[in-house]
Structure formats: structure tokens, C-alpha cells
Short mmCIF file of C-alpha atoms and ligand atoms in Angstrom, two decimals:
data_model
loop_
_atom_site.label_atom_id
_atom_site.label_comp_id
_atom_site.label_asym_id
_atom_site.label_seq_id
_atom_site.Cartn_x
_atom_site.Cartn_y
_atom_site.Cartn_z
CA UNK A 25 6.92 -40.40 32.64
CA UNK A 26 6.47 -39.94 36.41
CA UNK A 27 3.22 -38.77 37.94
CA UNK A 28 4.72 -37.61 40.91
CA UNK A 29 1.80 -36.91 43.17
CA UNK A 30 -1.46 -36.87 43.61
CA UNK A 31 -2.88 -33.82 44.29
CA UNK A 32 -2.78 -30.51 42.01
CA UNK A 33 -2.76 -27.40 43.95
CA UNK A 34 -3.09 -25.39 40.84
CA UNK A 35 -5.67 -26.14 38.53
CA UNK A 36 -9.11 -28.46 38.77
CA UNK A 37 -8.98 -29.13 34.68
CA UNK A 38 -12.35 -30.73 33.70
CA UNK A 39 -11.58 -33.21 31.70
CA UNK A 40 -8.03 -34.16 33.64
CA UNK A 41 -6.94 -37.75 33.26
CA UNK A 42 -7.09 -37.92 37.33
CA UNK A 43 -10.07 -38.49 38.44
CA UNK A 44 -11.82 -36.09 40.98
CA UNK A 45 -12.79 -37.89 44.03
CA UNK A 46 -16.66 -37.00 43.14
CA UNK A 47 -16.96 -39.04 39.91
CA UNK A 48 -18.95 -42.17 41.31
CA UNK A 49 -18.15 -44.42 38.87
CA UNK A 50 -14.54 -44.62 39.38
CA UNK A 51 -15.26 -46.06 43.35
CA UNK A 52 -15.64 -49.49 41.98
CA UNK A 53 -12.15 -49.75 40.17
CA UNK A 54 -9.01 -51.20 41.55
CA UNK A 55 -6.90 -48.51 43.03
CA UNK A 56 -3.62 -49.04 41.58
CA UNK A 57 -4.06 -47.72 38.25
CA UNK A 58 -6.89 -45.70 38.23
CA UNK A 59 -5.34 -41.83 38.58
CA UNK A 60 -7.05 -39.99 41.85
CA UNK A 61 -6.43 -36.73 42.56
CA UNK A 62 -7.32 -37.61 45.84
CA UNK A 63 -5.02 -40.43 46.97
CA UNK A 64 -3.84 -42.07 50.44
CA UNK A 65 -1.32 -44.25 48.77
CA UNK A 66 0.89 -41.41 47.25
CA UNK A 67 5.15 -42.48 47.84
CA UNK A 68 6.16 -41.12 51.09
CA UNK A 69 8.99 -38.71 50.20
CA UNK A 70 11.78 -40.41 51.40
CA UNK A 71 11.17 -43.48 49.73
CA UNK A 72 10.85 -41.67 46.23
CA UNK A 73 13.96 -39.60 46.68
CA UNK A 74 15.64 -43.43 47.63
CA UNK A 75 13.92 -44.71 44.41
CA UNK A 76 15.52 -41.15 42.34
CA UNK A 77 18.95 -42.00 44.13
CA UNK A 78 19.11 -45.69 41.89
CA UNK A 79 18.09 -43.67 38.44
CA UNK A 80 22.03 -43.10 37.89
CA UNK A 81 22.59 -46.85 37.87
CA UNK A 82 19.46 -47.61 35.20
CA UNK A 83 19.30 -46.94 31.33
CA UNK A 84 16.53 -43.99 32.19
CA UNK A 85 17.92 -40.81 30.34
CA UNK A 86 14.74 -38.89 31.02
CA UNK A 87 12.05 -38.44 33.49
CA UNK A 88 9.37 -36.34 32.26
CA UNK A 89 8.27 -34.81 35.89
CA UNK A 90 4.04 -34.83 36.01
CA UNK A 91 1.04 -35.84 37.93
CA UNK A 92 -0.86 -33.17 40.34
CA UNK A 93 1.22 -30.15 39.60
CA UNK A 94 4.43 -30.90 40.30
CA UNK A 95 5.93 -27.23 41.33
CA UNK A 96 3.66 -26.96 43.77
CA UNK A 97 4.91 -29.81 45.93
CA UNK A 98 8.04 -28.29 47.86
CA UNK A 99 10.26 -31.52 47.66
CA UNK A 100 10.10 -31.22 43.68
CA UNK A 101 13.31 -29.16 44.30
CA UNK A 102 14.66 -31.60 45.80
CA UNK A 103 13.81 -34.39 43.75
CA UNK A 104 15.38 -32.51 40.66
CA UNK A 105 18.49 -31.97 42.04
CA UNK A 106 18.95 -35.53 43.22
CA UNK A 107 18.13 -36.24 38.86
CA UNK A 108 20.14 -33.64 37.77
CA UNK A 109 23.19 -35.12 40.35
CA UNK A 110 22.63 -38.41 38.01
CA UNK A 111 22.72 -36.86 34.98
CA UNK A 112 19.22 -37.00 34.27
CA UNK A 113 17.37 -35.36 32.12
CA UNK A 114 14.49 -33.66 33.71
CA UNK A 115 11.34 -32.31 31.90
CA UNK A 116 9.13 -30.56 34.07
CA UNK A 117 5.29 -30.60 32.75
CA UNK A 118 3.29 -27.79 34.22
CA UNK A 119 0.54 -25.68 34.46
CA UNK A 120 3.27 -22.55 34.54
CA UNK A 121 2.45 -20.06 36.78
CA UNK A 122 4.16 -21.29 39.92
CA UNK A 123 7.28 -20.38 37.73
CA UNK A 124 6.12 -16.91 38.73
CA UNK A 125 6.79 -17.47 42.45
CA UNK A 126 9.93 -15.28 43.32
CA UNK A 127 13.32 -17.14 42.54
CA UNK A 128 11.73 -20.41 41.23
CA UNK A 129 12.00 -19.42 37.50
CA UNK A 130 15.97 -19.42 38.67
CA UNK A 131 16.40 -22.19 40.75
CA UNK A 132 15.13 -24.53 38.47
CA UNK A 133 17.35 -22.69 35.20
CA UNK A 134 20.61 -23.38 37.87
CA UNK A 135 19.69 -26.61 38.99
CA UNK A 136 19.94 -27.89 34.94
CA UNK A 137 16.31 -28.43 34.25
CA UNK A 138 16.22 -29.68 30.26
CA UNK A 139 12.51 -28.10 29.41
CA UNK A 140 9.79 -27.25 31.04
CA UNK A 141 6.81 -28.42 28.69
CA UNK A 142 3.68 -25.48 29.93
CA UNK A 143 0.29 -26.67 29.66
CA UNK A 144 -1.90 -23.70 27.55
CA UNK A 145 -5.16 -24.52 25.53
CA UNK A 146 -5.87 -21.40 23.74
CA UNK A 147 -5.19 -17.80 22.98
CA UNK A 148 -8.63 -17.16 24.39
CA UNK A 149 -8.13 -16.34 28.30
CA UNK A 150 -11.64 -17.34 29.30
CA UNK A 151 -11.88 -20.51 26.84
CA UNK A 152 -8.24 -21.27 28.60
CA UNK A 153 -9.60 -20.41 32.31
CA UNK A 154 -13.06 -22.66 31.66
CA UNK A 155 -11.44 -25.59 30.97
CA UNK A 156 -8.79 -25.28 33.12
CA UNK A 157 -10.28 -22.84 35.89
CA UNK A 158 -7.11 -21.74 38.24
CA UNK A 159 -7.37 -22.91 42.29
CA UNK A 160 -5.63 -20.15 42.71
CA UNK A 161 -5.74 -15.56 42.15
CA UNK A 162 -2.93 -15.63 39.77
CA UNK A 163 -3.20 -19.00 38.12
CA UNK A 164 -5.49 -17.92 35.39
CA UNK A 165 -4.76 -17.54 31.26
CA UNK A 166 -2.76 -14.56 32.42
CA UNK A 167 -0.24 -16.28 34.85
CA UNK A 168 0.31 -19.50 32.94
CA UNK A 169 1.46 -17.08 29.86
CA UNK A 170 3.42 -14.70 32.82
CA UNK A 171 5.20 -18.22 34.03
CA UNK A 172 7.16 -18.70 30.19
CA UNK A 173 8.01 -15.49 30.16
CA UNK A 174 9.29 -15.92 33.66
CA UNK A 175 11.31 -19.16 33.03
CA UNK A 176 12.47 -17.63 29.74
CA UNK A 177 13.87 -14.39 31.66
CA UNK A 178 15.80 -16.95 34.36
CA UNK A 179 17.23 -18.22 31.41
CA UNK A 180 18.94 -15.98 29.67
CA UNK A 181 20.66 -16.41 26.46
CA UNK A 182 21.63 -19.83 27.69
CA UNK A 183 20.35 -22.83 25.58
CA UNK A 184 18.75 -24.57 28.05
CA UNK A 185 15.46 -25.12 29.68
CA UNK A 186 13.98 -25.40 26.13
CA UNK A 187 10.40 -23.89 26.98
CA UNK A 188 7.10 -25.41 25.22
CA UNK A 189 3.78 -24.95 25.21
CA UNK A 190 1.43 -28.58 25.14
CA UNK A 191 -2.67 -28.21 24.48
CA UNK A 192 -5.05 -30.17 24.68
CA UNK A 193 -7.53 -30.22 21.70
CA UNK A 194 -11.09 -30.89 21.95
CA UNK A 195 -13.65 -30.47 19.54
CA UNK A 196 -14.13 -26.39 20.67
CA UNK A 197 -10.25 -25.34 20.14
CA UNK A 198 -9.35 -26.90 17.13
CA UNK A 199 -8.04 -23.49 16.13
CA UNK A 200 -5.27 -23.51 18.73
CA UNK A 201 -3.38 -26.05 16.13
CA UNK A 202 -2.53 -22.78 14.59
CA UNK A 203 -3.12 -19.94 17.13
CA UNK A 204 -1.08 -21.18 20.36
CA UNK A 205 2.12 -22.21 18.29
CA UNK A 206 1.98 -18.41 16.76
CA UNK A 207 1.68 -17.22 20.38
CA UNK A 208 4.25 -19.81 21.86
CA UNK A 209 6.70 -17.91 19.10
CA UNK A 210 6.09 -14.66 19.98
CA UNK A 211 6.64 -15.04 23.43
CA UNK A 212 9.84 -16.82 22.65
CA UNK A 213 9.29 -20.56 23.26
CA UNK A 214 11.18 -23.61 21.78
CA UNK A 215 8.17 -26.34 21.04
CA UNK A 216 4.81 -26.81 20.66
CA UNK A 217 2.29 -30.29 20.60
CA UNK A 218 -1.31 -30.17 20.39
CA UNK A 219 -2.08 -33.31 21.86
CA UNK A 220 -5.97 -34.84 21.42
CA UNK A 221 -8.27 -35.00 24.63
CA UNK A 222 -8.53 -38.29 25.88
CA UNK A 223 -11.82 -39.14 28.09
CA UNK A 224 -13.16 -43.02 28.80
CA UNK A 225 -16.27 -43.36 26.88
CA UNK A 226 -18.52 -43.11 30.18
CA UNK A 227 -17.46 -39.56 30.84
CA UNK A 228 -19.68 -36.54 31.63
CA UNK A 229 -17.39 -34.33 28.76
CA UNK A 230 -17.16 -37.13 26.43
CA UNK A 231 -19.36 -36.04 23.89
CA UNK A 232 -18.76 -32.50 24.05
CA UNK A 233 -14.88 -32.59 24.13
CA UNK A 234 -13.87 -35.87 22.23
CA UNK A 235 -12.57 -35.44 18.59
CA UNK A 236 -14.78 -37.20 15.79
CA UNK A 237 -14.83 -38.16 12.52
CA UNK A 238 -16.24 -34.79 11.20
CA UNK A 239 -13.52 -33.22 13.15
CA UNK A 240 -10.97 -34.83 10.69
CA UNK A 241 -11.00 -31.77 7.37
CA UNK A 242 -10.49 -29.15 9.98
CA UNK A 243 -7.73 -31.08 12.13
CA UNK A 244 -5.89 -31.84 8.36
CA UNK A 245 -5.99 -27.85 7.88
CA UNK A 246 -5.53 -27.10 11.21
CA UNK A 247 -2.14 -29.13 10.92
CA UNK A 248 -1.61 -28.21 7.50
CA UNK A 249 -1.00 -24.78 8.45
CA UNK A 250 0.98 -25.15 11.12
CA UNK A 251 3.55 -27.29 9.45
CA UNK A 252 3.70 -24.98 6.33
CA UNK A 253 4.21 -22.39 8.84
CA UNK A 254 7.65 -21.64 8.94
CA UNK A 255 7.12 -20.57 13.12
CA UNK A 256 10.65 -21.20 14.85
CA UNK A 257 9.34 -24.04 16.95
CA UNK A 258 10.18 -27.42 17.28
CA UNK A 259 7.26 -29.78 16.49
CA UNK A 260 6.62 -33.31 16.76
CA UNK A 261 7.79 -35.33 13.46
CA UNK A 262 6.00 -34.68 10.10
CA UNK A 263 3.70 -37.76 10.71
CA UNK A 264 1.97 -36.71 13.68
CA UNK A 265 -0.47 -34.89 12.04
CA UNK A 266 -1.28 -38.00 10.79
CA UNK A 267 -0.90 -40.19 13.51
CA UNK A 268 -3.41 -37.57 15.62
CA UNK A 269 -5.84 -38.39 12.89
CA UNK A 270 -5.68 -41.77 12.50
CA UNK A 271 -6.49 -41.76 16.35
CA UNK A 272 -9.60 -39.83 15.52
CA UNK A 273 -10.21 -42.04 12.82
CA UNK A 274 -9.98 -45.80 14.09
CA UNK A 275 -10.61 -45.83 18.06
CA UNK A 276 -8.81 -49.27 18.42
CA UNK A 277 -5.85 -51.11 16.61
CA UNK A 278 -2.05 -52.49 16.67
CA UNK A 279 0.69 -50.55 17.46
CA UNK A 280 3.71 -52.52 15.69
CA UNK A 281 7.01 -52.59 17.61
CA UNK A 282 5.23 -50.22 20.46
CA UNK A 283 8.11 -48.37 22.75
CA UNK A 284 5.81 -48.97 25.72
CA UNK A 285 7.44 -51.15 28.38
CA UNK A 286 10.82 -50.68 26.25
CA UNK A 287 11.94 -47.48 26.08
CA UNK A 288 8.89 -46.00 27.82
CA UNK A 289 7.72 -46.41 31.28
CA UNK A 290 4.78 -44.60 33.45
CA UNK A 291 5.15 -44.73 37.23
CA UNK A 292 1.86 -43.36 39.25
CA UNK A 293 1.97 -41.56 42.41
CA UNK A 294 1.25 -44.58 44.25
CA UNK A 295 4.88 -46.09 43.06
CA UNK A 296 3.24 -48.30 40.38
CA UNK A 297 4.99 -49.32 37.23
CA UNK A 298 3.73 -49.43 34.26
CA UNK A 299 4.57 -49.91 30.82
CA UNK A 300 2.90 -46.73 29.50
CA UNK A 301 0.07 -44.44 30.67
CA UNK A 302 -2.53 -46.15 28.38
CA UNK A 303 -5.28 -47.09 30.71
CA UNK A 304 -5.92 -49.75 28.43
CA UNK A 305 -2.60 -51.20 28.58
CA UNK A 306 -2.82 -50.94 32.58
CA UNK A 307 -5.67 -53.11 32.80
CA UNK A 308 -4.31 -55.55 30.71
CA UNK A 309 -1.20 -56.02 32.61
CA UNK A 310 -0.10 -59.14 33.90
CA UNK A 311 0.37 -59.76 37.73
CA UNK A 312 4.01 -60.97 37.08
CA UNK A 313 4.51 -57.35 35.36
CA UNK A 314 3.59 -55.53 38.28
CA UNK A 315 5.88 -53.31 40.03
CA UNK A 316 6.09 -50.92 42.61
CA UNK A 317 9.25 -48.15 43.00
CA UNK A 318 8.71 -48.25 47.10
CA UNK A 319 10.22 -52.36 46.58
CA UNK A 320 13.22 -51.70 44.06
CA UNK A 321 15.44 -50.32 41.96
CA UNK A 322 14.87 -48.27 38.50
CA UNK A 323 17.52 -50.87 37.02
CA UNK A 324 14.82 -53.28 38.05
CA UNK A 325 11.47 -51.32 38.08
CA UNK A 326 12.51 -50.25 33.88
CA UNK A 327 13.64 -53.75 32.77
CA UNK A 328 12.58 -53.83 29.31
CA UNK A 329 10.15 -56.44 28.03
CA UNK A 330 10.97 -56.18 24.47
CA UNK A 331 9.31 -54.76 21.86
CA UNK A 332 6.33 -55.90 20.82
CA UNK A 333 3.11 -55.37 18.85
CA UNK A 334 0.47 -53.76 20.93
CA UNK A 335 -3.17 -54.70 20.39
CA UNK A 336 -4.53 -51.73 22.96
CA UNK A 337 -3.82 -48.70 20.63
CA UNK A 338 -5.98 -45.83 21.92
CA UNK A 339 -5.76 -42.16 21.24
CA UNK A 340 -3.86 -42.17 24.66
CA UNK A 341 -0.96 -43.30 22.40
CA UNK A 342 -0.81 -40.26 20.46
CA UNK A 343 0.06 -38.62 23.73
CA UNK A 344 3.27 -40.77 23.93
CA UNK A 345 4.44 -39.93 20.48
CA UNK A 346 5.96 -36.43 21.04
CA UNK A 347 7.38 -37.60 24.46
CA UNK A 348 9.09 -40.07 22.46
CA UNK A 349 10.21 -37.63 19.84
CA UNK A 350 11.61 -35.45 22.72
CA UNK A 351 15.52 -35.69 21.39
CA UNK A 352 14.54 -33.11 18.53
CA UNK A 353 13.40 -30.91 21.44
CA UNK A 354 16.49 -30.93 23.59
CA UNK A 355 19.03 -31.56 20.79
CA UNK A 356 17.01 -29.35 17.88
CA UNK A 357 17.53 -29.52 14.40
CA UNK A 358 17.18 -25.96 12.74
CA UNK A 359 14.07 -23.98 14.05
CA UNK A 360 10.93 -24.77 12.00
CA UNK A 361 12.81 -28.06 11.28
CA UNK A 362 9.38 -30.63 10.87
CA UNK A 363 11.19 -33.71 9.80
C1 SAM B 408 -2.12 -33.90 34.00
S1 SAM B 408 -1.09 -32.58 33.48
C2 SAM B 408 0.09 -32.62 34.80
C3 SAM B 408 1.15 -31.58 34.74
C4 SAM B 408 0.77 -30.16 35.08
N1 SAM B 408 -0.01 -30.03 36.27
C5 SAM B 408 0.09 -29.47 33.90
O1 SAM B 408 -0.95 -28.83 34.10
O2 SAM B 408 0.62 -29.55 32.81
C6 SAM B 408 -0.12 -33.15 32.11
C7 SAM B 408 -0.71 -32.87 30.75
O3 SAM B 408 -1.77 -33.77 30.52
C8 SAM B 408 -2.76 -33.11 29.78
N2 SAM B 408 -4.03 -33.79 30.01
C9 SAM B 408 -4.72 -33.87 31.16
N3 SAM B 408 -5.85 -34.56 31.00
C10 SAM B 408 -5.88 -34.94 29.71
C11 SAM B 408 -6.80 -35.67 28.92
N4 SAM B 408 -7.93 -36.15 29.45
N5 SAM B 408 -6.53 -35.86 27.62
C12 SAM B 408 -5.39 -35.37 27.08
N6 SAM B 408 -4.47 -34.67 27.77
C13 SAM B 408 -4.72 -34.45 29.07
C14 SAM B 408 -2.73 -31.71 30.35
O4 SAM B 408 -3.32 -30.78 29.48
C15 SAM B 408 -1.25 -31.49 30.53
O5 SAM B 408 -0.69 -30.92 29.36
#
């Protein structure tokens, strides 16, 4: 999972796991990370397209492409190709509607793109556009949901990009469980994952947005539904539901065997490595664990530490789970396929 840069020229998304520069109380943290969306240290181009250039010789297989909105920054292009050269596969998280600017949609269909995963929180444009409000005319409800159908016209009756739609759930969309996915269908998309908001206890939307306890009988319906559906979607495995809830449930805990550091790394905009995007796990990371892609290779950067249990579970995990799961995205089972 790279967070590529800094900076999102689409969207300012309240309760965005980058900082704004305003919040005060992230000025006392160590830079390197804590996620800025205003940052001096970003990679210098060059030396992240030298860093892309050693992915061929590395046991990466996928880069799921984030950060500040990643279609926005020109040398994304760029930076795909040299992936796609390697063989990588390249999932593209984004808000969506820069897929609307002319011949982007098909550039990124011929340059191999595997999925682009399209960020969408409700069927309600001006829920959607409040939580997410657009930097730019065009970027609302209206042009994330104009950027799938986009991508989805550059493609063609070819099998790949697979095209998803991610949202975020907070305690005032729980009903986008059910409503998005029926959406993401009609409009033709692949996969959906409604992933839980995740905000540090000390946050100005923590109470309002954060998923509780007596959240739990409507998320179990919510999810219920969905998976008794029969939509021709791919969704994350049948114990997600339950995994999401748990996360509700119990805000701390082991994660046996955790893929973090193993088969999953996060690298930050400043070049820093880490063994997920967990902020918990990030703070507790050893100095002799700490890399940066500016000083090496990815066969070095993504050495593997081993699996091991992980005492920092936090409902950023959940997040991880579907990335994880990605194969049944790329390489489906039958549609509607929950297992
Ligand atoms: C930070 S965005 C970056 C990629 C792209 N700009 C986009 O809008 O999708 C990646 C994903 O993280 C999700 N996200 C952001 N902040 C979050 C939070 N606090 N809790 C859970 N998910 C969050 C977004 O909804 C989006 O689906």
C-alpha cells in the first residue's frame, strides 16, 4: 500500500486519515509517520520512479496506488507504466472523477491497470458531497459516479480494470452496507467493501462518526443483507462482516499470525516503511525496523519479518483485510461468490 503523495487536489474529506495542516494537536508528533496533507518531505519524483524501477526484482505482486489523490499528480502515469513494465499489479484507489478528464479513463485501461478501487459513501449526493466536499466544479457525488462509468466505457468488454466502489461507514450511513453495493451493480462495477471509519480518540468527528456498540444489530443486518443479496459483486470473504464487528466490539486485541510486515507493507509519502498503516503499529516500531525507499531497494525495503502475533489490533486492521483478500477481486470466483 503506497501513499504516494501528500497532497489531494480533489477532495478535503473530514474525517481523512491525513491530517489537515490546521489540526493543532498533530504539531507535536514526530513527522515520519504521522500522515500530512501538507508535507515538505514528500519523495522527489525521480527518486520514487528509481525506487518503482527495483519492484521487478522484489516479491511485491501488488501496489495498491493511494495517498493525496493519486490521478491528480501528473507523474502517476508515469509511475504506472514503470509497474506495469515489471509486471506489477497496480490498484489505483481514488476519489474517481479525474477518470473523467479526456483520455485518462483510456490511458490507464491500455497501460494494464488491474482495478481501480473508487471511493463513494452513499447513494445520497449531498450526504456523499458533506463528508467528502469536492475541491473542485465537477468533483461532487455526480462526477465520482460519472468517473466508473467513464473507466468502465475505456474498458470495454475486456476483463480488466476490475472497477469497485470502497465506503467508509460511520455511524450516519450505515445504510450504504446495502444501498452503494446495489448502485455499484447497476452501474456495472466488479467489488464493493464498506470499510469502518477510523478516527484517533482525540478527534473533533470522533463521537459523531465512530461506530459503537449500539451500532452492532444494524451493522449485523446491514451485512446480512448484503451477503444474502445475490448482487454480482465481489465482496470481501464471508467473515468480514464479522471481523468489522468485532472491531466495533473490542477496541484493542491480538491479531494471530498478522500479514503486516509479511506480506503487507505501507510506504508514506515521505519514503517511510512500514509494516502496515496501523498508526498504532507505527509508533511501536523499532528504530532497527525503520526504512526509507529514497536509501534502498524494495527487495530490501519489503524484507519480511515473519509472521507474528500482533498485540496493536485496531479497527485500522479491518481496513487491511479486503486489501489482503484482493486475489478474489482480480482473479474472481463466480459473481456474488461470498466465500
Ligand atoms: C485516503 S483515500 C486516498 C485515495 C483517494 N484519494 C480516494 O479518495 O480514494 C483512501 C481510502 O481511505 C479511506 N479513508 C480515508 N480516511 C479514512 C478514515 N479515517 N477511516 C477509514 N477510511 C478512511 C477513503 O474513504 C478512501 O476510500
Amino acid at each position: 500500500m503506497w501513499a504516494l503523495r501528500s497532497w489531494c487536489a480533489s477532495h478535503k474529506c473530514l474525517p481523512c486519515y491525513f491530517n489537515w495542516p490546521e489540526n493543532a494537536t498533530l504539531q507535536a508528533l514526530p513527522r515520519s509517520g504521522v500522515l500530512d496533507h501538507q508535507s515538505p518531505d514528500d519523495v522527489p519524483t525521480q527518486q520514487l520512479f528509481a525506487f518503482a524501477r527495483t519492484l521487478g526484482d522484489s516479491p511485491v505482486r501488488r501496489v495498491f496506488l493511494a495517498g493525496g489523490e493519486p490521478l491528480l499528480w501528473a507523474p502517476a502515469l508515469k509511475l504506472i507504466e514503470i509497474l506495469k513494465t515489471q509486471r506489477i499489479e497496480v490498484v489505483v484507489c481514488t476519489s474517481g472523477p479525474a477518470l473523467n478528464k479526456p483520455g485518462m479513463a483510456e490511458r490507464l485501461v491500455d497501460l494494464g491497470v488491474d482495478a481501480f478501487s473508487v471511493s463513494l459513501d452513499s447513494t445520497d449526493a449531498e450526504y456523499n458531497d458533506r463528508w467528502r466536499p469536492p475541491r473542485k466544479p465537477g468533483f461532487g457525488w455526480e462526477g465520482v459516479v460519472n468517473g466508473i462509468r467513464t473507466v468502465l466505457t475505456a474498458r470495454g468488454d475486456r476483463p480488466q480494470p476490475r472497477v469497485g466502489i470502497y465506503s467508509m461507514i460511520t455511524k450516519l450511513n450505515l445504510d450504504a452496507i446495502t444501498t452503494v453495493p446495489r448502485l455499484a451493480a447497476e452501474l456495472g462495477c466488479d467489488y464493493f467493501v464498506a470499510q469502518p471509519v477510523s478516527l484517533p480518540a482525540d478527534h473533533n468527528l470522533h463521537d459523531e462518526l465512530v461506530l459503537t456498540e449500539t451500532d452492532i444489530p444494524r451493522l449485523r443486518r446491514e451485512f446480512g443483507q448484503l451477503y444474502a443479496s445475490g448482487l454480482p459483486l465481489t465482496l470481501p470473504s464471508a467473515d468480514y462482516p464479522g471481523q468489522f464487528v468485532s472491531a466495533v466490539q473490542e477496541s484493542t486485541g491480538l491479531v494471530r499470525d498478522c500479514f503486516g510486515g509479511n506480506d503487507l507493507f505501507f510506504v508514506e509519502p515521505d519514503g517511510s516503511v512500514w509494516d502496515c498503516p496501523s498508526a498504532l503499529r507505527i509508533a511501536q516500531t523499532p528504530p532497527q525496523r525503520r526504512r526509507n525507499i529514497r536509501e534502498t531497494t524494495a527487495a530490501d525495503a519489503f524484507r519480511p519479518a515473519g509472521c507474528a502475533d500482533c498485540a496493536l489490533f485496531s479497527v485500522d486492521c479491518v481496513n487491511m483485510w479486503p486489501l489482503m483478500g484482493f486475489d478474489r477481486v482480480v482473479d474472481p470466483a463466480p459473481a456474488g461468490s461470498t466465500s
